[in-house]
mmCIF file of C-alpha atoms and ligand atoms in Angstrom:
data_model
loop_
_atom_site.group_PDB
_atom_site.id
_atom_site.type_symbol
_atom_site.label_atom_id
_atom_site.label_comp_id
_atom_site.label_asym_id
_atom_site.label_seq_id
_atom_site.Cartn_x
_atom_site.Cartn_y
_atom_site.Cartn_z
ATOM 1 C CA MET A 1 -9.290 25.534 -1.571
ATOM 2 C CA SER A 2 -5.863 26.324 -2.991
ATOM 3 C CA ASP A 3 -4.287 26.019 -6.408
ATOM 4 C CA ILE A 4 -1.261 23.767 -6.264
ATOM 5 C CA SER A 5 1.331 23.476 -8.945
ATOM 6 C CA LEU A 6 4.475 21.410 -8.725
ATOM 7 C CA THR A 7 6.762 19.176 -10.740
ATOM 8 C CA VAL A 8 6.118 15.470 -10.263
ATOM 9 C CA ASN A 9 8.416 12.921 -11.885
ATOM 10 C CA GLY A 10 9.674 15.550 -14.304
ATOM 11 C CA LYS A 11 6.251 16.845 -15.380
ATOM 12 C CA ARG A 12 4.603 20.102 -14.380
ATOM 13 C CA VAL A 13 1.237 19.337 -12.798
ATOM 14 C CA SER A 14 -1.383 21.435 -11.130
ATOM 15 C CA GLY A 15 -4.606 20.955 -9.252
ATOM 16 C CA THR A 16 -6.888 22.334 -6.602
ATOM 17 C CA ALA A 17 -7.154 20.916 -3.105
ATOM 18 C CA GLU A 18 -8.418 21.842 0.317
ATOM 19 C CA ASP A 19 -5.753 23.435 2.480
ATOM 20 C CA ARG A 20 -5.886 20.431 4.817
ATOM 21 C CA THR A 21 -5.164 17.901 2.012
ATOM 22 C CA LEU A 22 -2.048 15.883 2.718
ATOM 23 C CA LEU A 23 0.520 15.564 -0.037
ATOM 24 C CA VAL A 24 0.119 11.772 -0.103
ATOM 25 C CA HIS A 25 -3.616 12.114 -0.766
ATOM 26 C CA PHE A 26 -3.021 14.742 -3.459
ATOM 27 C CA LEU A 27 -0.582 12.382 -5.203
ATOM 28 C CA ARG A 28 -2.866 9.372 -4.955
ATOM 29 C CA GLU A 29 -6.275 10.922 -5.490
ATOM 30 C CA ASN A 30 -5.679 14.007 -7.639
ATOM 31 C CA LEU A 31 -2.772 12.702 -9.689
ATOM 32 C CA GLY A 32 -3.546 8.960 -9.628
ATOM 33 C CA LEU A 33 -0.028 8.086 -8.422
ATOM 34 C CA THR A 34 -1.050 5.208 -6.192
ATOM 35 C CA GLY A 35 2.453 3.732 -5.822
ATOM 36 C CA THR A 36 2.877 5.909 -2.748
ATOM 37 C CA HIS A 37 1.079 4.056 0.034
ATOM 38 C CA VAL A 38 -0.608 4.995 3.308
ATOM 39 C CA GLY A 39 0.095 2.430 6.005
ATOM 40 C CA CYS A 40 -0.666 4.291 9.226
ATOM 41 C CA ASP A 41 -2.135 7.478 10.582
ATOM 42 C CA THR A 42 0.707 8.173 12.980
ATOM 43 C CA SER A 43 3.589 9.113 10.630
ATOM 44 C CA GLN A 44 5.467 5.980 11.637
ATOM 45 C CA CYS A 45 5.346 3.379 8.872
ATOM 46 C CA GLY A 46 7.211 5.120 6.029
ATOM 47 C CA ALA A 47 5.067 3.558 3.284
ATOM 48 C CA CYS A 48 4.448 7.098 1.999
ATOM 49 C CA VAL A 49 8.079 8.204 1.547
ATOM 50 C CA ILE A 50 8.757 10.243 -1.589
ATOM 51 C CA HIS A 51 11.462 12.756 -2.511
ATOM 52 C CA VAL A 52 10.727 16.466 -2.232
ATOM 53 C CA ASP A 53 13.470 18.675 -3.664
ATOM 54 C CA GLY A 54 15.850 15.730 -3.490
ATOM 55 C CA LYS A 55 15.174 14.694 0.104
ATOM 56 C CA ALA A 56 13.157 11.791 1.498
ATOM 57 C CA VAL A 57 9.931 13.013 3.072
ATOM 58 C CA LYS A 58 6.977 11.165 4.597
ATOM 59 C CA SER A 59 4.280 12.564 2.339
ATOM 60 C CA CYS A 60 1.655 12.059 5.043
ATOM 61 C CA THR A 61 3.449 14.672 7.134
ATOM 62 C CA MET A 62 3.278 17.427 4.552
ATOM 63 C CA LEU A 63 0.328 19.383 3.204
ATOM 64 C CA ALA A 64 -0.117 19.482 -0.549
ATOM 65 C CA VAL A 65 -0.064 23.301 -0.438
ATOM 66 C CA GLN A 66 3.318 23.176 1.293
ATOM 67 C CA ALA A 67 4.692 21.227 -1.661
ATOM 68 C CA SER A 68 3.523 23.779 -4.212
ATOM 69 C CA GLY A 69 6.510 24.866 -6.317
ATOM 70 C CA SER A 70 8.555 21.810 -5.302
ATOM 71 C CA ASN A 71 10.153 19.104 -7.347
ATOM 72 C CA VAL A 72 8.664 15.769 -6.296
ATOM 73 C CA VAL A 73 9.749 12.262 -7.251
ATOM 74 C CA THR A 74 7.584 9.258 -6.439
ATOM 75 C CA ILE A 75 8.254 5.558 -6.951
ATOM 76 C CA GLU A 76 6.660 5.882 -10.407
ATOM 77 C CA GLY A 77 9.423 8.287 -11.440
ATOM 78 C CA LEU A 78 12.447 6.345 -10.256
ATOM 79 C CA ALA A 79 13.070 3.982 -13.166
ATOM 80 C CA ASP A 80 14.672 5.226 -16.376
ATOM 81 C CA GLY A 81 12.079 4.035 -18.872
ATOM 82 C CA ALA A 82 12.266 0.236 -18.909
ATOM 83 C CA ASP A 83 15.488 0.258 -16.863
ATOM 84 C CA LEU A 84 14.921 -0.164 -13.162
ATOM 85 C CA HIS A 85 16.758 2.175 -10.810
ATOM 86 C CA PRO A 86 19.681 0.309 -9.165
ATOM 87 C CA VAL A 87 17.782 0.246 -5.849
ATOM 88 C CA GLN A 88 14.710 -1.272 -7.526
ATOM 89 C CA ALA A 89 16.916 -3.799 -9.318
ATOM 90 C CA ALA A 90 18.637 -4.760 -6.055
ATOM 91 C CA PHE A 91 15.308 -5.252 -4.231
ATOM 92 C CA LYS A 92 14.252 -7.548 -7.074
ATOM 93 C CA GLU A 93 17.511 -9.475 -7.150
ATOM 94 C CA HIS A 94 17.832 -9.900 -3.367
ATOM 95 C CA HIS A 95 14.135 -10.572 -2.722
ATOM 96 C CA GLY A 96 13.763 -7.465 -0.582
ATOM 97 C CA LEU A 97 10.006 -7.701 -0.561
ATOM 98 C CA GLN A 98 7.147 -10.053 0.141
ATOM 99 C CA CYS A 99 3.711 -8.417 0.065
ATOM 100 C CA GLY A 100 5.281 -5.241 -1.336
ATOM 101 C CA PHE A 101 3.188 -2.818 0.671
ATOM 102 C CA CYS A 102 6.163 -1.125 2.339
ATOM 103 C CA THR A 103 8.378 -1.399 -0.753
ATOM 104 C CA PRO A 104 7.790 1.971 -2.476
ATOM 105 C CA GLY A 105 8.585 3.818 0.746
ATOM 106 C CA MET A 106 11.545 1.535 1.483
ATOM 107 C CA ILE A 107 13.004 2.121 -1.974
ATOM 108 C CA MET A 108 12.553 5.886 -1.840
ATOM 109 C CA ALA A 109 14.071 6.027 1.663
ATOM 110 C CA ALA A 110 16.933 3.738 0.587
ATOM 111 C CA THR A 111 17.703 5.849 -2.489
ATOM 112 C CA ASP A 112 17.951 8.963 -0.354
ATOM 113 C CA MET A 113 20.087 7.068 2.194
ATOM 114 C CA ILE A 114 22.537 5.944 -0.504
ATOM 115 C CA ASN A 115 22.693 9.453 -1.992
ATOM 116 C CA ARG A 116 23.607 10.828 1.432
ATOM 117 C CA HIS A 117 26.347 8.205 1.886
ATOM 118 C CA PRO A 118 28.246 8.195 -1.423
ATOM 119 C CA GLU A 119 31.262 6.752 0.414
ATOM 120 C CA GLY A 120 29.247 3.557 1.002
ATOM 121 C CA LEU A 121 27.069 2.035 3.704
ATOM 122 C CA ASP A 122 27.458 -0.628 6.361
ATOM 123 C CA GLU A 123 24.778 -2.849 7.814
ATOM 124 C CA ALA A 124 24.525 -0.981 11.134
ATOM 125 C CA THR A 125 23.960 2.333 9.341
ATOM 126 C CA VAL A 126 21.327 0.855 7.024
ATOM 127 C CA ARG A 127 19.448 -0.682 9.945
ATOM 128 C CA ALA A 128 19.621 2.537 11.974
ATOM 129 C CA GLU A 129 18.474 4.659 9.025
ATOM 130 C CA LEU A 130 15.546 2.350 8.304
ATOM 131 C CA GLU A 131 14.073 3.203 11.675
ATOM 132 C CA GLY A 132 11.313 5.233 9.997
ATOM 133 C CA ASN A 133 10.236 2.444 7.628
ATOM 134 C CA ILE A 134 8.256 -0.498 8.912
ATOM 135 C CA CYS A 135 8.000 -3.823 7.102
ATOM 136 C CA ARG A 136 5.609 -6.342 8.559
ATOM 137 C CA CYS A 137 6.666 -9.373 6.537
ATOM 138 C CA THR A 138 10.286 -9.629 5.378
ATOM 139 C CA GLY A 139 12.164 -9.510 8.668
ATOM 140 C CA TYR A 140 14.319 -6.792 7.031
ATOM 141 C CA HIS A 141 17.263 -9.108 6.272
ATOM 142 C CA ASN A 142 16.880 -9.061 2.487
ATOM 143 C CA ILE A 143 15.938 -5.388 2.458
ATOM 144 C CA VAL A 144 19.238 -4.570 4.171
ATOM 145 C CA LYS A 145 21.086 -6.876 1.759
ATOM 146 C CA ALA A 146 19.452 -5.145 -1.221
ATOM 147 C CA ILE A 147 20.317 -1.660 0.043
ATOM 148 C CA LEU A 148 23.956 -2.631 0.649
ATOM 149 C CA ALA A 149 24.166 -4.141 -2.842
ATOM 150 C CA ALA A 150 22.572 -1.069 -4.457
ATOM 151 C CA SER A 151 24.937 1.212 -2.567
ATOM 152 C CA GLU A 152 27.888 -0.773 -3.950
ATOM 153 C CA THR A 153 26.492 -0.665 -7.521
ATOM 154 C CA MET A 154 25.833 3.070 -7.362
ATOM 155 C CA ALA A 155 29.288 3.804 -5.894
ATOM 156 C CA LYS A 156 30.899 1.757 -8.690
ATOM 157 C CA GLY A 157 28.864 3.677 -11.297
ATOM 158 C CA ALA A 158 29.956 7.001 -9.777
ATOM 159 C CA ARG A 159 33.631 5.908 -9.790
ATOM 160 C CA ARG A 160 33.337 4.847 -13.454
ATOM 161 C CA LYS A 161 31.800 8.232 -14.401
ATOM 162 C CA ALA A 162 34.511 10.125 -12.505
ATOM 163 C CA LYS A 163 37.238 8.121 -14.332
ATOM 164 C CA GLN A 164 35.656 8.825 -17.724
ATOM 165 C CA ALA A 165 35.443 12.537 -16.918
ATOM 166 C CA ALA A 166 39.123 12.694 -15.795
HETATM 167 S S1 FES B 201 1.499 6.660 5.950
HETATM 168 FE FE1 FES B 201 3.090 8.089 6.203
HETATM 169 S S2 FES B 201 4.301 7.245 7.771
HETATM 170 FE FE2 FES B 201 2.659 5.816 7.574
HETATM 171 S S1 FES B 202 7.050 -6.553 2.166
HETATM 172 FE FE1 FES B 202 5.178 -6.710 3.256
HETATM 173 S S2 FES B 202 5.208 -4.999 4.554
HETATM 174 FE FE2 FES B 202 7.188 -5.052 3.723
#
């Protein structure tokens, strides 16, 4: 057993887990953050994507002990109080989900994708970058639409902030 302490969604948390415990299980079972899903046992589906130190990570591919000391954000930490994150708002507006099982991982992967492409995204890039996230029911079309719309919204927000700061 190991003591694990990390920051999750802005709060310091700690717990004890077996060395073999995966980060996704630590989040779900020790911390009760069940928004991060487990959809496979082959590291392929992407339902478990979270952010670790600002980067998208499949939390089923990382041990909880490896995340000790890290700054983790899960789907539960993305909204700003009652205000949805722009990616969440775009998924809602463009109907980027049906059953919703893949959605937390999709949104966390999409947020990271947009952050890495502040200049904007095109459809081919979004589709290529979604390779690690599987959705069994939407056909991806509205997910791609939502990500493109969120990218546009976030780029506009960044331009507005830069103008105000100038
Ligand atoms: S549960 Fe992590 S990739 Fe499927
Ligand atoms: S919305 Fe059902 S798996 Fe993606």
